[in-house]
Coordinates of C-alpha atoms in Angstrom, one line a residue:
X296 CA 17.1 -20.3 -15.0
X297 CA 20.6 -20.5 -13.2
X298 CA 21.4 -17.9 -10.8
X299 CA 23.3 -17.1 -7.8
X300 CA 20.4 -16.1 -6.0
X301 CA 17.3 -18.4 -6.9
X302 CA 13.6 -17.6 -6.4
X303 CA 11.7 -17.7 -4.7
X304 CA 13.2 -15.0 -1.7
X305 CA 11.4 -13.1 0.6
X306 CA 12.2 -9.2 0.5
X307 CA 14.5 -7.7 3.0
X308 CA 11.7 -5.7 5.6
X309 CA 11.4 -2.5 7.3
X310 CA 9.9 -2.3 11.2
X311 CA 8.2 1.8 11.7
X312 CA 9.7 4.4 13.6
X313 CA 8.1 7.4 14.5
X314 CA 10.5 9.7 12.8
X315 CA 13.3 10.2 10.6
X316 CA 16.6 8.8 12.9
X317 CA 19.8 10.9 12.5
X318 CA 22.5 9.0 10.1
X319 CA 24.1 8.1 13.4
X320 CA 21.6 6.9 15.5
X321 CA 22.3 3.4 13.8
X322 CA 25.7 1.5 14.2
X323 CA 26.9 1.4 10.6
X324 CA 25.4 4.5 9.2
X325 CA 22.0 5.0 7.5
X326 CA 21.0 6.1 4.0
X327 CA 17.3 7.1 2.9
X328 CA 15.4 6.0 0.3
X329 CA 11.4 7.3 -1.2
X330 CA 8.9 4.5 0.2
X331 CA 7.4 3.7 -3.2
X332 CA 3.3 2.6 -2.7
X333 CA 3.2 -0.2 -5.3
X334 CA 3.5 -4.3 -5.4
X335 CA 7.4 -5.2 -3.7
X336 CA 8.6 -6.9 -6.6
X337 CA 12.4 -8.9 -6.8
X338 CA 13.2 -9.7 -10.7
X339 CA 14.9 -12.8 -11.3
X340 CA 16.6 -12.4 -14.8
X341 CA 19.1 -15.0 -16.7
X342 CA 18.8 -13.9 -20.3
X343 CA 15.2 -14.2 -22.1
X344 CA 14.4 -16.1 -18.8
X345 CA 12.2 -13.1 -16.4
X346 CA 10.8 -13.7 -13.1
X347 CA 8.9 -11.2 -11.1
X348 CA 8.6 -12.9 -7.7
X349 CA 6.4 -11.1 -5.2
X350 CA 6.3 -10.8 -1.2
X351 CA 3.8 -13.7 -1.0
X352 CA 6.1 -15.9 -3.1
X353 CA 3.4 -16.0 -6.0
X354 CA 5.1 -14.3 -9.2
X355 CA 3.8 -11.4 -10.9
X356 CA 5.4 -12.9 -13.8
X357 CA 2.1 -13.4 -15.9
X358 CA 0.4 -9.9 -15.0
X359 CA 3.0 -7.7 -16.1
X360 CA 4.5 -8.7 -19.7
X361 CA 5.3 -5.2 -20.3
X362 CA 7.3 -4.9 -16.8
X363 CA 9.3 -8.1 -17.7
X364 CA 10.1 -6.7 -21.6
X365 CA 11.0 -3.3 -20.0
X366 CA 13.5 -5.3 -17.6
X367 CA 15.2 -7.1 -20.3
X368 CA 15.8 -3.5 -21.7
X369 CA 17.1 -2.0 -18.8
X370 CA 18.9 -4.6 -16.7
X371 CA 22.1 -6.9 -17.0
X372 CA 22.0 -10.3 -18.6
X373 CA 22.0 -12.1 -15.3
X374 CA 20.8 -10.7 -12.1
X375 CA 18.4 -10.7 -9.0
X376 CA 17.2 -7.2 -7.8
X377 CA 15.2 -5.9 -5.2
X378 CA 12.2 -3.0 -6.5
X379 CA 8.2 -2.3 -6.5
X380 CA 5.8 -2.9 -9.5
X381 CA 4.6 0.6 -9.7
X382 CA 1.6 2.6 -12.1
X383 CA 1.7 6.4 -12.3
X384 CA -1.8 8.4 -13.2
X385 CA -1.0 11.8 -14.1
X386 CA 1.8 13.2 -11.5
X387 CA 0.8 10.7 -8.6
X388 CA 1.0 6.7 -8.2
X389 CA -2.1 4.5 -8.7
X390 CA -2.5 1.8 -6.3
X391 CA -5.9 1.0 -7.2
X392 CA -4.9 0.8 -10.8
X393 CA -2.1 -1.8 -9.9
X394 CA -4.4 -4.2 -8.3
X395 CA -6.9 -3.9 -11.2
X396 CA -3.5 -5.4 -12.9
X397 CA -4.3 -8.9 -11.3
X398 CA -6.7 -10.1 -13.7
X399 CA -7.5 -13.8 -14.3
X400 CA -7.9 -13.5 -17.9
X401 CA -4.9 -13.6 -20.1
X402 CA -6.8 -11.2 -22.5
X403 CA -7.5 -8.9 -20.2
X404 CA -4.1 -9.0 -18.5
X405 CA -2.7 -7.8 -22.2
X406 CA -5.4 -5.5 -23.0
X407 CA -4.8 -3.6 -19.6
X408 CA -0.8 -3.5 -20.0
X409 CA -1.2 -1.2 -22.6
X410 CA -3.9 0.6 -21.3
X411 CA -2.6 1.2 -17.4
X412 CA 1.2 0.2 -18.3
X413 CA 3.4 -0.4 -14.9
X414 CA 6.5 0.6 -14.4
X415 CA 9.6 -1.0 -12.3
X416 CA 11.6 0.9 -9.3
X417 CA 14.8 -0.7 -9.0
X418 CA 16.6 -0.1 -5.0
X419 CA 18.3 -3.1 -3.9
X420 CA 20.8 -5.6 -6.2
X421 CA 21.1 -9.0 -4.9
X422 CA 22.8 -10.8 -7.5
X423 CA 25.0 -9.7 -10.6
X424 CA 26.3 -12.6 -13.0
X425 CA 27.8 -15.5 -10.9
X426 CA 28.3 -13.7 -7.8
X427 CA 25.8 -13.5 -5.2
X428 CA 25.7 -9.9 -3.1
X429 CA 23.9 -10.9 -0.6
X430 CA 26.8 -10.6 1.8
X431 CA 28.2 -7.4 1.0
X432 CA 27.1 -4.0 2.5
X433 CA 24.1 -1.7 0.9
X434 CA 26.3 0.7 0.4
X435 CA 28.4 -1.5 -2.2
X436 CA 25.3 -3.1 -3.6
X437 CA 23.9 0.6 -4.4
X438 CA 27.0 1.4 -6.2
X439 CA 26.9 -1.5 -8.7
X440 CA 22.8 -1.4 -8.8
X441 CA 23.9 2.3 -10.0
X442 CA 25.7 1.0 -12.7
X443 CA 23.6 -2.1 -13.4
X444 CA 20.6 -0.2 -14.3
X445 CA 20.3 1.1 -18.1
X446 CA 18.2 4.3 -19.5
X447 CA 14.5 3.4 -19.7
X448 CA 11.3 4.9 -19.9
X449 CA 10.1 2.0 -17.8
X450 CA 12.6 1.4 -15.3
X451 CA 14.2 3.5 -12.8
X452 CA 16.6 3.7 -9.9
X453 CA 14.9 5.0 -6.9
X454 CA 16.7 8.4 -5.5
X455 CA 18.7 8.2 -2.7
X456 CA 20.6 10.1 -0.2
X457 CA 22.9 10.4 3.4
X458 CA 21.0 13.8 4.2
X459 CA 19.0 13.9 7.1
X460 CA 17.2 17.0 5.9
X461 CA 16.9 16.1 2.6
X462 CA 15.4 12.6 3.6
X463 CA 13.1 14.7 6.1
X464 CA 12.2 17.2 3.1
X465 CA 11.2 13.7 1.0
X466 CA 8.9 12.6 3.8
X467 CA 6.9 16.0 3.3
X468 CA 7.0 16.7 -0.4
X469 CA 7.0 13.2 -2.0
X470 CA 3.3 12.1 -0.3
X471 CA 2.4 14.8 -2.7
X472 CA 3.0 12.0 -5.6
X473 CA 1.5 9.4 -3.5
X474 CA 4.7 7.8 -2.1
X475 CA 4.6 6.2 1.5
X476 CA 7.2 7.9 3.6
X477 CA 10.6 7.0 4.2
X478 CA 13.1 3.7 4.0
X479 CA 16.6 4.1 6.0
X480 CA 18.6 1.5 5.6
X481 CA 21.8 0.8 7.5
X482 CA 24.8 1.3 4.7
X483 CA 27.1 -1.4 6.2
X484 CA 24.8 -4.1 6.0
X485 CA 24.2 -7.2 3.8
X486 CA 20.7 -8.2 2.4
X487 CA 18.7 -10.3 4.8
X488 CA 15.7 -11.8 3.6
X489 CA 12.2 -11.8 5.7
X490 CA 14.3 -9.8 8.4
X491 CA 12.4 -6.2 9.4
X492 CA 16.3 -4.9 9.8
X493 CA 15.5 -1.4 7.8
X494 CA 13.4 1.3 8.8
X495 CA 10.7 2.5 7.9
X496 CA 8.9 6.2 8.5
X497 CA 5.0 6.2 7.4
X498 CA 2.7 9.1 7.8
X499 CA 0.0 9.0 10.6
X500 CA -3.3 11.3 10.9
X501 CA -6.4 11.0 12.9
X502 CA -10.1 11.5 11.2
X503 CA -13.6 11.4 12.8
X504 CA -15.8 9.6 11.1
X505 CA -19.0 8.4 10.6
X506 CA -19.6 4.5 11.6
X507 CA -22.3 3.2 9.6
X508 CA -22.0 -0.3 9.2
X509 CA -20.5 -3.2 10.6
X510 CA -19.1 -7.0 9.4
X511 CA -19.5 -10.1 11.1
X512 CA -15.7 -11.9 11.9
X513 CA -15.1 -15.0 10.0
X514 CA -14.5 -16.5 13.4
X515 CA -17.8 -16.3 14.6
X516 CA -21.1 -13.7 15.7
X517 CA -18.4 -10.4 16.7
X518 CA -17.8 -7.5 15.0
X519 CA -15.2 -8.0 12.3
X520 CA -14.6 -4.6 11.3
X521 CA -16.4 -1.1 11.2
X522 CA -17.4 0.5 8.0
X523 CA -16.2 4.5 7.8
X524 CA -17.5 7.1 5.9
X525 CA -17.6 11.0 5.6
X526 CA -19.5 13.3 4.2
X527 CA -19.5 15.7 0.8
X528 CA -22.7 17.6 0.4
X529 CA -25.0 15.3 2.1
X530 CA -23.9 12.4 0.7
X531 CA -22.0 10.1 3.2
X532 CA -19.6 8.5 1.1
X533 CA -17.1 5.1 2.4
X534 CA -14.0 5.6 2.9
X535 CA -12.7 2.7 4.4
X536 CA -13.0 0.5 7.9
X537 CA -11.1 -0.2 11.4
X538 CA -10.2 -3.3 12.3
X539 CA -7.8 -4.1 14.7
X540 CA -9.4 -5.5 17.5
X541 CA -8.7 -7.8 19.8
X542 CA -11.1 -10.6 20.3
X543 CA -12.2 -9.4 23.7
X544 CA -13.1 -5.4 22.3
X545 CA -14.6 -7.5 19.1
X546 CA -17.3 -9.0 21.4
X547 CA -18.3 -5.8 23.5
X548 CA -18.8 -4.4 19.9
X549 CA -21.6 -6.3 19.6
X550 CA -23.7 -5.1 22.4
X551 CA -22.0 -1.3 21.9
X552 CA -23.4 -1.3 18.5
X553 CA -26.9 -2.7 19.4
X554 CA -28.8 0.6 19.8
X555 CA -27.6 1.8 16.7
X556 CA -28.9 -1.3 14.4
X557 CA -30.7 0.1 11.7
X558 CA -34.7 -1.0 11.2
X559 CA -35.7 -1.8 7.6
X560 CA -37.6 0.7 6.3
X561 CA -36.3 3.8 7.9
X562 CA -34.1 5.5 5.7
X563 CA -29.9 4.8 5.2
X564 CA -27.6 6.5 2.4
X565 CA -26.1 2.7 2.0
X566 CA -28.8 0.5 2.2
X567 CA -28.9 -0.6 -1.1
X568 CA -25.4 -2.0 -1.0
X569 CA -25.8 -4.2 2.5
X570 CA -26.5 -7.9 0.9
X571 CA -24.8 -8.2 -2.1
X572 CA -21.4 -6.1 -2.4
X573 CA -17.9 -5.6 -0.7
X574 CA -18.6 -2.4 -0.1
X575 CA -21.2 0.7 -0.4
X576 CA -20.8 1.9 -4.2
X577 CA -18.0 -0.9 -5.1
X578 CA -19.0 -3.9 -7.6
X579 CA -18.8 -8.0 -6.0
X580 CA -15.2 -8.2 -5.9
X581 CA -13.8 -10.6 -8.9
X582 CA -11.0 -12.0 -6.6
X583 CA -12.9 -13.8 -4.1
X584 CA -16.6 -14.3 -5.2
X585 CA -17.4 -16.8 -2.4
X586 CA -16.3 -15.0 0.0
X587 CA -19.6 -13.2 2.5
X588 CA -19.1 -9.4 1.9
X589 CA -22.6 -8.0 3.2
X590 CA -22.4 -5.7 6.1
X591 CA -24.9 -4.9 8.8
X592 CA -26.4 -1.2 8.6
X593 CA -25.9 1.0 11.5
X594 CA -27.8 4.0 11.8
X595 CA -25.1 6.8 10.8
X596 CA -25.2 8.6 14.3
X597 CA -22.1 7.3 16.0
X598 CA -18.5 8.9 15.4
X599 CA -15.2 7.3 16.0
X600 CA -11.7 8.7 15.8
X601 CA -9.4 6.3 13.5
X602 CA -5.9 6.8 12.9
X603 CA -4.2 6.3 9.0
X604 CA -1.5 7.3 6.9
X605 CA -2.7 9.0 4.0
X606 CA -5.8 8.7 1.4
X607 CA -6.1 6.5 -2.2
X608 CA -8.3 8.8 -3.5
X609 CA -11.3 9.0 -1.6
X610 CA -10.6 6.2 0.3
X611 CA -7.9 4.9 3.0
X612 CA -5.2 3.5 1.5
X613 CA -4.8 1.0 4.7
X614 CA -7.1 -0.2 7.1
X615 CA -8.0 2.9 9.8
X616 CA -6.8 2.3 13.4
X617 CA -9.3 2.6 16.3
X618 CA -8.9 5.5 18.8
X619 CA -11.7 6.2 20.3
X620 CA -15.5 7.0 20.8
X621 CA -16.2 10.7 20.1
X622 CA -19.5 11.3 21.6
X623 CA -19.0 15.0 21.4
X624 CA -19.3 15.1 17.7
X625 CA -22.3 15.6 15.5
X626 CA -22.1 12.3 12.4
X627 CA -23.0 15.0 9.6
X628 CA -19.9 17.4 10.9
X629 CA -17.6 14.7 9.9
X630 CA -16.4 15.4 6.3
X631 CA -13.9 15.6 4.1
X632 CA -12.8 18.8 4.8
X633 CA -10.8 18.1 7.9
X634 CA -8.8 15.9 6.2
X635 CA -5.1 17.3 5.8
X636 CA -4.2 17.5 2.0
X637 CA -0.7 17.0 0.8
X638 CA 1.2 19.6 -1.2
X639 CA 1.1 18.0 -4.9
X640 CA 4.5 16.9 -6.1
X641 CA 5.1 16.2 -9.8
X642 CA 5.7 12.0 -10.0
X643 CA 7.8 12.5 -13.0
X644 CA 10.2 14.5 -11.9
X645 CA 11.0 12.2 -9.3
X646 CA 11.2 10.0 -11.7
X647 CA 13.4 11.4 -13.9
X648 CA 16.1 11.1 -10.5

């Protein structure tokens, strides 16, 4: 492989902001892009020679033989450009398919690439023949990615648009299909790798829910991380955990949580789960076997306020945020039905551009 632009190179970043900034707000101009929830992906292609480099530097190259035939399809002879591996169920994306996608087993990696197939969302061109783009302005790079990209059923060009209502109306109706938020990026400026220099505009709710567990940190006897759930007619089901403590709140955890330490014997929905899985209802996971996933049982009578973006299912797509205590609420009022639900939004037609 001999390209203008050689792997491995980390993705351009984006840095939050609490809302959608005017077009103006930024020297340069901004333009808005769909936040696509799948693996960031740059593809490296010179002819039959395909690389799909990931944020970690560790190609995707070998998991995704169908993303790498659908790329020699759909994109010029000799390029580098910027996208995200993604895998659509129905009219919404699949995050939790995608990571099933990172299988050891080169059987399995086939077998599942016809099964779950990915797809490819192209938004950034780096490199285009012999010449390298990493200098010239998004705006420019757009135009030619626009041109660059050919009709496929498997690889698409990401919408995009200079409308700060329409990139507000995104925010709102694309969750609907499971996308992120929002990407602005400044339309006079050149690609800079590992640089947070775009934008980023994420959705953030609060939930109250149920703590019923806890997990030892790596570092030593504090609390790691507390295990969430909710409930759905009686059953308390998990839905995720908050973590982000510092070391200091991770130690008064541990005599916080004291009272609530559940006795063997007495009753707990999870129990069965504690010693031997990553978490309650969810198989040893595959990708890290020696790795110590039990959890300490709490009785489920304490309540916490977390703060996330948005749901994977029945789970939180991203580790919760801590807020606070709430010792004013009853554990079996917290369910699922105070979580907000998005407006559904058809994935393919979005798709489709």
């Amino acid at each position: 492989m001999k390209l203008p632009v050689m792997p491995p190179v980390q993705p351009m970043l984006a840095k939050s902001v609490p809302a959608v900034p005017l077009p103006d707000s930024v020297p340069g101009g901004l333009l808005y892009e769909p936040k696509w929830d799948g693996f960031r992906c740059i593809v490296f292609r010179d002819g039959d020679e395909v690389e799909l480099g990931s944020r970690n530097e560790r190609p995707l190259t070998r998991y995704f033989p169908e993303v790498v035939e659908a790329v020699k399809r759909a994109l010029p002879g000799k390029c580098v450009v910027d996208g995200e591996v993604i895998i659509a169920t129905g009219d919404r994306l699949d995050f939790e398919a995608l990571q099933l996608r990172l299988h050891p087993a080169a059987s399995r990696v086939l077998k599942l690439s016809t099964e779950i197939p990915a797809s490819f969302v192209a938004f950034d061109l780096l490199a285009l023949d012999d010449e390298s783009l990493l200098d010239q302005p998004f705006s420019r790079r757009r135009e030619l990615l626009e041109k660059a990209v050919s009709p496929d059923p498997s690889v698409h060009l990401t919408p995009i648009t200079a409308d700060h209502k329409e990139a507000v109306e995104w925010f709102s109706q694309f969750e609907g299909a499971g996308l992120d938020g929002v990407v602005c990026k400044v339309a006079e400026l050149g690609y800079q790798p590992d640089k947070r220099v775009m934008l980023k505009v994420k959705h953030a709710r609060t939930a109250d829910c149920v703590v019923a567990g806890f997990r030892w940190h790596k570092s030593g006897p504090i609390v790691g991380s507390l295990l969430l759930g909710l409930y759905d007619e009686g059953r308390l089901h998990h839905v995720g955990v908050a973590a982000s403590f510092t070391a200091a709140k991770r130690a008064e955890l541990v005599d916080y949580l004291k009272p609530y330490l559940w006795t063997e014997g007495d009753p707990h929905p999870w129990s069965e789960w504690s010693e031997h899985t990553r978490a309650p209802g969810q198989d040893v996971s595959r990708w890290n076997r020696d790795k110590d996933l039990s959890f300490v049982l709490l009785r489920p009578e304490l309540v916490v306020e977390v703060g996330y973006d948005h749901m994977e299912g029945t789970r939180f797509r991203h580790t919760a945020q801590f807020k606070r205590w709430r010792t004013d609420r009853d554990s079996e009022s917290c369910t699922f039905e105070q979580l907000e639900v998005p407006v559904r939004f058809d994935l393919a037609d979005l798709l489709k551009g």
